[in-house]
Amino acid sequence: MLKGYTKQEISWMMYDWANSAHSVIIVTLLPIFFDTVAGYTADSVSSMSTWGYATSIAMLIVALAAPFLGVFGDIRGMRKKLFSFFMLLGVAACAGMAFTPGMDFTSGPVAAGKVASLILVLYIVSVIGFDASAIYYDAFLTDVTIEDRMDKVSTMGYGLGYIGGSTIPLLIFLIMNLVGVPMLTCLAFVFGLTAVWWLAFSLPLLKNCEQTSGKPYEKGDVARSIKGVGTTIKEIIANKPMLIYILSYFFYIDGVHTVISMATTYGTNLGLDSTGMMLALLLVQILGLPFCLLYIKCSEKFGARTMVGFGICVYMFICIFAFFMNSLWQFWVLAVLCATSQGGIQALSRSMYGKLIPDKDRSGEFFGFFDIFGKFSSIMGPALVGVVSSVVANGMLGVQGLTRSMRSTPSPAITAFCPSLLSSLWARCCTSAFCPKQSTPSSKFDKIFDSHYNIGVYSVQVHLGNIPLFKVYLKT
């Protein structure tokens, strides 16, 4: 499979294998754990809203810093050092998360609030480390390969990430859960494994990849580089193909990132089985590699731009389908649809932009701007999910006189990818009726926590016909 790739290309691709563990374990499992911890706090705000805000804060920090981080990476010899720093920052945050499941978050709202806050801080730090290191990782693409091979190398990197870091740690977690290892122990182990995995498989890049672009450091370079950010902005604006591409990227990648970051939170708030969702996400990772290989072949025949357009169409359909989702089998359908294009659209977007960079010696600087557009779009989607879910559900609960803890679930895909449908969503929510009922824990994950701590759970659902738009949990 890797025949025909150089040692430097393989070493570069291995970082996708390394950091993909964070993409799956932290982005998908941690929200479910946080949702459980948040249920013990005194805060009546939806855990989904809080998680969306935390994601947006992390993205905002990276987005504002990205152009300057990229500039510093263009100084000869600095790219690997900065990459190492942010990679280790993310690894340390993941290692810290391994201790949170062992903390006593059930003794009262104050203790739960402290644990929830710690989880959010570590999550934000890990995302900063992940995304900032990715700026330098992306910039290394122009150092390790030639322009004609960028599509192939970039897409294969995503494919390796799917079959390696995205699959193996999640599979280990599911097996541990299946054989009866306590859930908190499973979570502590897999968070620690993510840190070790990320660090260990970053070593090939650190050993074999060197910065070949950029210029040697001279006194005053840092100040000149910071001032040069404005010049780069003017160059991007004057470069019509790059400007059109990066603006388009801003909008379509928003939907992709929001679906990835909010998928399990959305499913949990719909009451879907957590174990079933994890298995569906495992399927996404297993299918990711063959579909990335298919994207490589198709991009060689039809071109990268055509395949990116195809991926956008797939995600548009995903958003519409997600709006009507109310059962686990539909989540599985969405998982397969995401697997067809999730890696391909991101990989080809990265390589297409790399080809547009006019000065490869400034690839870090240009990829910094590429990252800022991607991160600002990632702020918009989760923030819209958080705001809409909080405002709409709180307003409806106020009308009914319900002020206890709640969770609300407008489709993150619709909210992020199709903002024009928000008015329709609002109108439908305002005309929906409450359907109170007593419920049992909705998933194996919830059963483990609820049976262990003897929690009584009541739920109130908001329906559109037979479709549950919101679910509100009232603990006794």
mmCIF file of N, CA and C in Angstrom, residues 283-386:
data_model
loop_
_atom_site.group_PDB
_atom_site.id
_atom_site.type_symbol
_atom_site.label_atom_id
_atom_site.label_comp_id
_atom_site.label_asym_id
_atom_site.label_seq_id
_atom_site.Cartn_x
_atom_site.Cartn_y
_atom_site.Cartn_z
ATOM 1 N N LEU A 283 -17.036 2.108 12.382
ATOM 2 C CA LEU A 283 -17.243 1.777 10.972
ATOM 3 C C LEU A 283 -16.735 2.895 10.067
ATOM 4 N N VAL A 284 -16.949 4.145 10.490
ATOM 5 C CA VAL A 284 -16.447 5.291 9.718
ATOM 6 C C VAL A 284 -14.936 5.197 9.551
ATOM 7 N N GLN A 285 -14.239 4.861 10.625
ATOM 8 C CA GLN A 285 -12.777 4.799 10.572
ATOM 9 C C GLN A 285 -12.309 3.642 9.688
ATOM 10 N N ILE A 286 -12.994 2.498 9.780
ATOM 11 C CA ILE A 286 -12.597 1.338 8.977
ATOM 12 C C ILE A 286 -12.805 1.612 7.489
ATOM 13 N N LEU A 287 -13.913 2.277 7.163
ATOM 14 C CA LEU A 287 -14.208 2.586 5.760
ATOM 15 C C LEU A 287 -13.408 3.780 5.253
ATOM 16 N N GLY A 288 -12.814 4.550 6.184
ATOM 17 C CA GLY A 288 -12.116 5.761 5.782
ATOM 18 C C GLY A 288 -10.973 5.516 4.813
ATOM 19 N N LEU A 289 -10.139 4.487 5.085
ATOM 20 C CA LEU A 289 -8.985 4.214 4.225
ATOM 21 C C LEU A 289 -9.394 3.830 2.807
ATOM 22 N N PRO A 290 -10.276 2.828 2.603
ATOM 23 C CA PRO A 290 -10.632 2.491 1.219
ATOM 24 C C PRO A 290 -11.263 3.647 0.456
ATOM 25 N N PHE A 291 -12.044 4.475 1.137
ATOM 26 C CA PHE A 291 -12.645 5.611 0.441
ATOM 27 C C PHE A 291 -11.607 6.694 0.141
ATOM 28 N N CYS A 292 -10.593 6.835 1.008
ATOM 29 C CA CYS A 292 -9.496 7.762 0.695
ATOM 30 C C CYS A 292 -8.721 7.278 -0.528
ATOM 31 N N LEU A 293 -8.474 5.969 -0.591
ATOM 32 C CA LEU A 293 -7.803 5.403 -1.766
ATOM 33 C C LEU A 293 -8.649 5.624 -3.019
ATOM 34 N N LEU A 294 -9.963 5.494 -2.881
ATOM 35 C CA LEU A 294 -10.858 5.743 -4.008
ATOM 36 C C LEU A 294 -10.798 7.208 -4.434
ATOM 37 N N TYR A 295 -10.726 8.098 -3.450
ATOM 38 C CA TYR A 295 -10.605 9.523 -3.765
ATOM 39 C C TYR A 295 -9.307 9.812 -4.523
ATOM 40 N N ILE A 296 -8.228 9.116 -4.151
ATOM 41 C CA ILE A 296 -6.961 9.302 -4.872
ATOM 42 C C ILE A 296 -7.126 8.953 -6.342
ATOM 43 N N LYS A 297 -7.717 7.781 -6.609
ATOM 44 C CA LYS A 297 -7.926 7.327 -7.991
ATOM 45 C C LYS A 297 -8.842 8.283 -8.747
ATOM 46 N N CYS A 298 -9.929 8.686 -8.097
ATOM 47 C CA CYS A 298 -10.898 9.555 -8.778
ATOM 48 C C CYS A 298 -10.318 10.950 -9.026
ATOM 49 N N SER A 299 -9.511 11.445 -8.089
ATOM 50 C CA SER A 299 -8.914 12.772 -8.293
ATOM 51 C C SER A 299 -7.907 12.753 -9.435
ATOM 52 N N GLU A 300 -7.235 11.611 -9.641
ATOM 53 C CA GLU A 300 -6.310 11.487 -10.770
ATOM 54 C C GLU A 300 -7.054 11.500 -12.095
ATOM 55 N N LYS A 301 -8.288 10.965 -12.076
ATOM 56 C CA LYS A 301 -9.073 10.882 -13.314
ATOM 57 C C LYS A 301 -9.916 12.130 -13.547
ATOM 58 N N PHE A 302 -10.587 12.625 -12.485
ATOM 59 C CA PHE A 302 -11.527 13.729 -12.648
ATOM 60 C C PHE A 302 -10.998 15.064 -12.133
ATOM 61 N N GLY A 303 -9.926 15.027 -11.366
ATOM 62 C CA GLY A 303 -9.380 16.251 -10.803
ATOM 63 C C GLY A 303 -9.811 16.453 -9.363
ATOM 64 N N ALA A 304 -8.952 17.123 -8.580
ATOM 65 C CA ALA A 304 -9.228 17.336 -7.153
ATOM 66 C C ALA A 304 -10.447 18.226 -6.951
ATOM 67 N N ARG A 305 -10.605 19.254 -7.776
ATOM 68 C CA ARG A 305 -11.724 20.173 -7.600
ATOM 69 C C ARG A 305 -13.064 19.467 -7.785
ATOM 70 N N THR A 306 -13.147 18.590 -8.772
ATOM 71 C CA THR A 306 -14.387 17.852 -9.002
ATOM 72 C C THR A 306 -14.726 16.965 -7.807
ATOM 73 N N MET A 307 -13.718 16.315 -7.239
ATOM 74 C CA MET A 307 -13.967 15.419 -6.115
ATOM 75 C C MET A 307 -14.329 16.181 -4.840
ATOM 76 N N VAL A 308 -13.757 17.371 -4.657
ATOM 77 C CA VAL A 308 -14.165 18.204 -3.527
ATOM 78 C C VAL A 308 -15.627 18.613 -3.692
ATOM 79 N N GLY A 309 -16.010 18.976 -4.900
ATOM 80 C CA GLY A 309 -17.407 19.312 -5.170
ATOM 81 C C GLY A 309 -18.346 18.147 -4.891
ATOM 82 N N PHE A 310 -17.909 16.944 -5.243
ATOM 83 C CA PHE A 310 -18.705 15.744 -4.951
ATOM 84 C C PHE A 310 -18.869 15.574 -3.444
ATOM 85 N N GLY A 311 -17.781 15.777 -2.702
ATOM 86 C CA GLY A 311 -17.846 15.653 -1.250
ATOM 87 C C GLY A 311 -18.800 16.662 -0.624
ATOM 88 N N ILE A 312 -18.815 17.879 -1.154
ATOM 89 C CA ILE A 312 -19.743 18.903 -0.650
ATOM 90 C C ILE A 312 -21.184 18.464 -0.860
ATOM 91 N N CYS A 313 -21.479 17.904 -2.013
ATOM 92 C CA CYS A 313 -22.839 17.408 -2.285
ATOM 93 C C CYS A 313 -23.231 16.298 -1.316
ATOM 94 N N VAL A 314 -22.281 15.420 -1.007
ATOM 95 C CA VAL A 314 -22.556 14.337 -0.050
ATOM 96 C C VAL A 314 -22.908 14.921 1.309
ATOM 97 N N TYR A 315 -22.150 15.918 1.749
ATOM 98 C CA TYR A 315 -22.409 16.502 3.060
ATOM 99 C C TYR A 315 -23.709 17.303 3.088
ATOM 100 N N MET A 316 -24.087 17.903 1.985
ATOM 101 C CA MET A 316 -25.382 18.581 1.932
ATOM 102 C C MET A 316 -26.512 17.580 2.156
ATOM 103 N N PHE A 317 -26.396 16.418 1.549
ATOM 104 C CA PHE A 317 -27.411 15.383 1.754
ATOM 105 C C PHE A 317 -27.393 14.893 3.199
ATOM 106 N N ILE A 318 -26.196 14.752 3.778
ATOM 107 C CA ILE A 318 -26.072 14.327 5.174
ATOM 108 C C ILE A 318 -26.816 15.285 6.096
ATOM 109 N N CYS A 319 -26.668 16.585 5.850
ATOM 110 C CA CYS A 319 -27.318 17.587 6.699
ATOM 111 C C CYS A 319 -28.833 17.464 6.649
ATOM 112 N N ILE A 320 -29.368 17.296 5.458
ATOM 113 C CA ILE A 320 -30.819 17.173 5.305
ATOM 114 C C ILE A 320 -31.318 15.900 5.975
ATOM 115 N N PHE A 321 -30.591 14.807 5.770
ATOM 116 C CA PHE A 321 -30.982 13.521 6.362
ATOM 117 C C PHE A 321 -30.919 13.591 7.885
ATOM 118 N N ALA A 322 -29.890 14.284 8.427
ATOM 119 C CA ALA A 322 -29.719 14.363 9.879
ATOM 120 C C ALA A 322 -30.865 15.103 10.545
ATOM 121 N N PHE A 323 -31.479 16.033 9.837
ATOM 122 C CA PHE A 323 -32.579 16.799 10.405
ATOM 123 C C PHE A 323 -33.741 15.889 10.786
ATOM 124 N N PHE A 324 -33.921 14.795 10.057
ATOM 125 C CA PHE A 324 -35.044 13.887 10.302
ATOM 126 C C PHE A 324 -34.623 12.622 11.055
ATOM 127 N N MET A 325 -33.391 12.593 11.553
ATOM 128 C CA MET A 325 -32.897 11.391 12.222
ATOM 129 C C MET A 325 -33.539 11.227 13.593
ATOM 130 N N ASN A 326 -34.027 10.030 13.900
ATOM 131 C CA ASN A 326 -34.588 9.758 15.220
ATOM 132 C C ASN A 326 -34.342 8.329 15.694
ATOM 133 N N SER A 327 -33.481 7.587 15.016
ATOM 134 C CA SER A 327 -33.194 6.216 15.434
ATOM 135 C C SER A 327 -31.747 5.871 15.124
ATOM 136 N N LEU A 328 -31.258 4.796 15.767
ATOM 137 C CA LEU A 328 -29.851 4.434 15.645
ATOM 138 C C LEU A 328 -29.480 3.974 14.238
ATOM 139 N N TRP A 329 -30.391 3.278 13.548
ATOM 140 C CA TRP A 329 -30.051 2.805 12.203
ATOM 141 C C TRP A 329 -29.799 3.976 11.264
ATOM 142 N N GLN A 330 -30.494 5.097 11.501
ATOM 143 C CA GLN A 330 -30.256 6.280 10.676
ATOM 144 C C GLN A 330 -28.886 6.884 10.976
ATOM 145 N N PHE A 331 -28.447 6.777 12.241
ATOM 146 C CA PHE A 331 -27.097 7.225 12.589
ATOM 147 C C PHE A 331 -26.054 6.390 11.852
ATOM 148 N N TRP A 332 -26.323 5.088 11.711
ATOM 149 C CA TRP A 332 -25.418 4.212 10.966
ATOM 150 C C TRP A 332 -25.366 4.614 9.493
ATOM 151 N N VAL A 333 -26.505 4.964 8.935
ATOM 152 C CA VAL A 333 -26.524 5.424 7.536
ATOM 153 C C VAL A 333 -25.679 6.682 7.384
ATOM 154 N N LEU A 334 -25.843 7.617 8.311
ATOM 155 C CA LEU A 334 -25.050 8.838 8.276
ATOM 156 C C LEU A 334 -23.558 8.543 8.423
ATOM 157 N N ALA A 335 -23.241 7.556 9.263
ATOM 158 C CA ALA A 335 -21.838 7.191 9.454
ATOM 159 C C ALA A 335 -21.211 6.712 8.150
ATOM 160 N N VAL A 336 -21.929 5.872 7.420
ATOM 161 C CA VAL A 336 -21.408 5.379 6.138
ATOM 162 C C VAL A 336 -21.264 6.523 5.142
ATOM 163 N N LEU A 337 -22.249 7.415 5.107
ATOM 164 C CA LEU A 337 -22.183 8.555 4.190
ATOM 165 C C LEU A 337 -20.991 9.448 4.521
ATOM 166 N N CYS A 338 -20.761 9.693 5.822
ATOM 167 C CA CYS A 338 -19.601 10.495 6.229
ATOM 168 C C CYS A 338 -18.296 9.816 5.823
ATOM 169 N N ALA A 339 -18.252 8.489 5.954
ATOM 170 C CA ALA A 339 -17.034 7.745 5.620
ATOM 171 C C ALA A 339 -16.666 7.894 4.156
ATOM 172 N N THR A 340 -17.660 8.071 3.286
ATOM 173 C CA THR A 340 -17.369 8.164 1.857
ATOM 174 C C THR A 340 -16.549 9.400 1.509
ATOM 175 N N SER A 341 -16.699 10.481 2.275
ATOM 176 C CA SER A 341 -16.109 11.752 1.846
ATOM 177 C C SER A 341 -15.353 12.523 2.918
ATOM 178 N N GLN A 342 -15.452 12.107 4.181
ATOM 179 C CA GLN A 342 -14.862 12.892 5.255
ATOM 180 C C GLN A 342 -13.366 13.088 5.090
ATOM 181 N N GLY A 343 -12.638 12.019 4.832
ATOM 182 C CA GLY A 343 -11.190 12.135 4.655
ATOM 183 C C GLY A 343 -10.814 12.744 3.321
ATOM 184 N N GLY A 344 -11.507 12.338 2.259
ATOM 185 C CA GLY A 344 -11.167 12.813 0.929
ATOM 186 C C GLY A 344 -11.321 14.304 0.768
ATOM 187 N N ILE A 345 -12.421 14.872 1.278
ATOM 188 C CA ILE A 345 -12.667 16.292 1.092
ATOM 189 C C ILE A 345 -11.646 17.133 1.854
ATOM 190 N N GLN A 346 -11.238 16.673 3.055
ATOM 191 C CA GLN A 346 -10.249 17.426 3.826
ATOM 192 C C GLN A 346 -8.850 17.295 3.222
ATOM 193 N N ALA A 347 -8.508 16.092 2.788
ATOM 194 C CA ALA A 347 -7.167 15.865 2.238
ATOM 195 C C ALA A 347 -6.965 16.630 0.938
ATOM 196 N N LEU A 348 -7.935 16.562 0.044
ATOM 197 C CA LEU A 348 -7.806 17.256 -1.237
ATOM 198 C C LEU A 348 -7.875 18.768 -1.059
ATOM 199 N N SER A 349 -8.618 19.232 -0.057
ATOM 200 C CA SER A 349 -8.650 20.671 0.226
ATOM 201 C C SER A 349 -7.261 21.153 0.628
ATOM 202 N N ARG A 350 -6.570 20.359 1.443
ATOM 203 C CA ARG A 350 -5.217 20.704 1.889
ATOM 204 C C ARG A 350 -4.239 20.738 0.731
ATOM 205 N N SER A 351 -4.281 19.723 -0.125
ATOM 206 C CA SER A 351 -3.321 19.660 -1.231
ATOM 207 C C SER A 351 -3.637 20.695 -2.313
ATOM 208 N N MET A 352 -4.935 20.975 -2.555
ATOM 209 C CA MET A 352 -5.297 22.011 -3.527
ATOM 210 C C MET A 352 -4.735 23.365 -3.109
ATOM 211 N N TYR A 353 -4.844 23.660 -1.819
ATOM 212 C CA TYR A 353 -4.317 24.933 -1.336
ATOM 213 C C TYR A 353 -2.794 24.957 -1.426
ATOM 214 N N GLY A 354 -2.152 23.830 -1.103
ATOM 215 C CA GLY A 354 -0.695 23.767 -1.190
ATOM 216 C C GLY A 354 -0.185 24.080 -2.585
ATOM 217 N N LYS A 355 -0.938 23.653 -3.606
ATOM 218 C CA LYS A 355 -0.538 23.929 -4.987
ATOM 219 C C LYS A 355 -0.695 25.404 -5.351
ATOM 220 N N LEU A 356 -1.598 26.097 -4.655
ATOM 221 C CA LEU A 356 -1.858 27.502 -4.963
ATOM 222 C C LEU A 356 -0.862 28.457 -4.320
ATOM 223 N N ILE A 357 -0.058 27.962 -3.374
ATOM 224 C CA ILE A 357 0.897 28.836 -2.685
ATOM 225 C C ILE A 357 1.953 29.324 -3.676
ATOM 226 N N PRO A 358 2.074 30.638 -3.858
ATOM 227 C CA PRO A 358 3.003 31.153 -4.872
ATOM 228 C C PRO A 358 4.474 31.057 -4.471
ATOM 229 N N ASP A 359 4.742 31.125 -3.161
ATOM 230 C CA ASP A 359 6.122 31.102 -2.670
ATOM 231 C C ASP A 359 6.244 30.000 -1.622
ATOM 232 N N LYS A 360 6.841 28.880 -2.019
ATOM 233 C CA LYS A 360 6.920 27.734 -1.111
ATOM 234 C C LYS A 360 7.787 28.017 0.111
ATOM 235 N N ASP A 361 8.672 29.009 0.043
ATOM 236 C CA ASP A 361 9.468 29.381 1.206
ATOM 237 C C ASP A 361 8.610 30.012 2.296
ATOM 238 N N ARG A 362 7.393 30.388 1.942
ATOM 239 C CA ARG A 362 6.471 30.999 2.917
ATOM 240 C C ARG A 362 5.240 30.112 3.115
ATOM 241 N N SER A 363 5.421 28.816 2.964
ATOM 242 C CA SER A 363 4.288 27.896 3.061
ATOM 243 C C SER A 363 3.649 27.927 4.446
ATOM 244 N N GLY A 364 4.474 28.077 5.501
ATOM 245 C CA GLY A 364 3.933 28.147 6.849
ATOM 246 C C GLY A 364 3.011 29.336 7.019
ATOM 247 N N GLU A 365 3.429 30.469 6.485
ATOM 248 C CA GLU A 365 2.617 31.678 6.578
ATOM 249 C C GLU A 365 1.287 31.507 5.848
ATOM 250 N N PHE A 366 1.343 30.962 4.624
ATOM 251 C CA PHE A 366 0.120 30.782 3.852
ATOM 252 C C PHE A 366 -0.777 29.709 4.465
ATOM 253 N N PHE A 367 -0.183 28.643 4.992
ATOM 254 C CA PHE A 367 -1.000 27.634 5.653
ATOM 255 C C PHE A 367 -1.585 28.165 6.961
ATOM 256 N N GLY A 368 -0.934 29.158 7.561
ATOM 257 C CA GLY A 368 -1.514 29.810 8.730
ATOM 258 C C GLY A 368 -2.834 30.471 8.383
ATOM 259 N N PHE A 369 -2.888 31.129 7.223
ATOM 260 C CA PHE A 369 -4.142 31.747 6.786
ATOM 261 C C PHE A 369 -5.158 30.691 6.369
ATOM 262 N N PHE A 370 -4.688 29.622 5.775
ATOM 263 C CA PHE A 370 -5.582 28.507 5.450
ATOM 264 C C PHE A 370 -6.222 27.982 6.724
ATOM 265 N N ASP A 371 -5.416 27.875 7.782
ATOM 266 C CA ASP A 371 -5.916 27.370 9.050
ATOM 267 C C ASP A 371 -6.893 28.347 9.690
ATOM 268 N N ILE A 372 -6.625 29.643 9.582
ATOM 269 C CA ILE A 372 -7.510 30.612 10.223
ATOM 270 C C ILE A 372 -8.897 30.580 9.592
ATOM 271 N N PHE A 373 -8.976 30.374 8.280
ATOM 272 C CA PHE A 373 -10.271 30.267 7.626
ATOM 273 C C PHE A 373 -10.983 28.990 8.059
ATOM 274 N N GLY A 374 -10.231 27.909 8.176
ATOM 275 C CA GLY A 374 -10.835 26.666 8.635
ATOM 276 C C GLY A 374 -11.304 26.748 10.073
ATOM 277 N N LYS A 375 -10.514 27.406 10.928
ATOM 278 C CA LYS A 375 -10.870 27.487 12.344
ATOM 279 C C LYS A 375 -12.015 28.456 12.591
ATOM 280 N N PHE A 376 -12.055 29.587 11.867
ATOM 281 C CA PHE A 376 -13.170 30.505 12.049
ATOM 282 C C PHE A 376 -14.478 29.867 11.592
ATOM 283 N N SER A 377 -14.403 29.048 10.552
ATOM 284 C CA SER A 377 -15.607 28.333 10.148
ATOM 285 C C SER A 377 -15.999 27.316 11.208
ATOM 286 N N SER A 378 -14.991 26.730 11.899
ATOM 287 C CA SER A 378 -15.280 25.771 12.960
ATOM 288 C C SER A 378 -15.851 26.452 14.193
ATOM 289 N N ILE A 379 -15.603 27.745 14.349
ATOM 290 C CA ILE A 379 -16.208 28.509 15.432
ATOM 291 C C ILE A 379 -17.684 28.729 15.135
ATOM 292 N N MET A 380 -17.982 29.054 13.896
ATOM 293 C CA MET A 380 -19.344 29.413 13.520
ATOM 294 C C MET A 380 -20.318 28.266 13.732
ATOM 295 N N GLY A 381 -19.954 27.061 13.291
ATOM 296 C CA GLY A 381 -20.870 25.932 13.379
ATOM 297 C C GLY A 381 -21.211 25.538 14.804
ATOM 298 N N PRO A 382 -20.210 25.150 15.645
ATOM 299 C CA PRO A 382 -20.525 24.789 17.029
ATOM 300 C C PRO A 382 -21.190 25.914 17.814
ATOM 301 N N ALA A 383 -20.789 27.184 17.539
ATOM 302 C CA ALA A 383 -21.412 28.301 18.250
ATOM 303 C C ALA A 383 -22.887 28.414 17.889
ATOM 304 N N LEU A 384 -23.221 28.239 16.623
ATOM 305 C CA LEU A 384 -24.627 28.272 16.214
ATOM 306 C C LEU A 384 -25.419 27.146 16.882
ATOM 307 N N VAL A 385 -24.805 25.962 16.945
ATOM 308 C CA VAL A 385 -25.462 24.845 17.623
ATOM 309 C C VAL A 385 -25.713 25.196 19.089
ATOM 310 N N GLY A 386 -24.679 25.744 19.756
ATOM 311 C CA GLY A 386 -24.816 26.083 21.164
ATOM 312 C C GLY A 386 -25.870 27.145 21.407
#
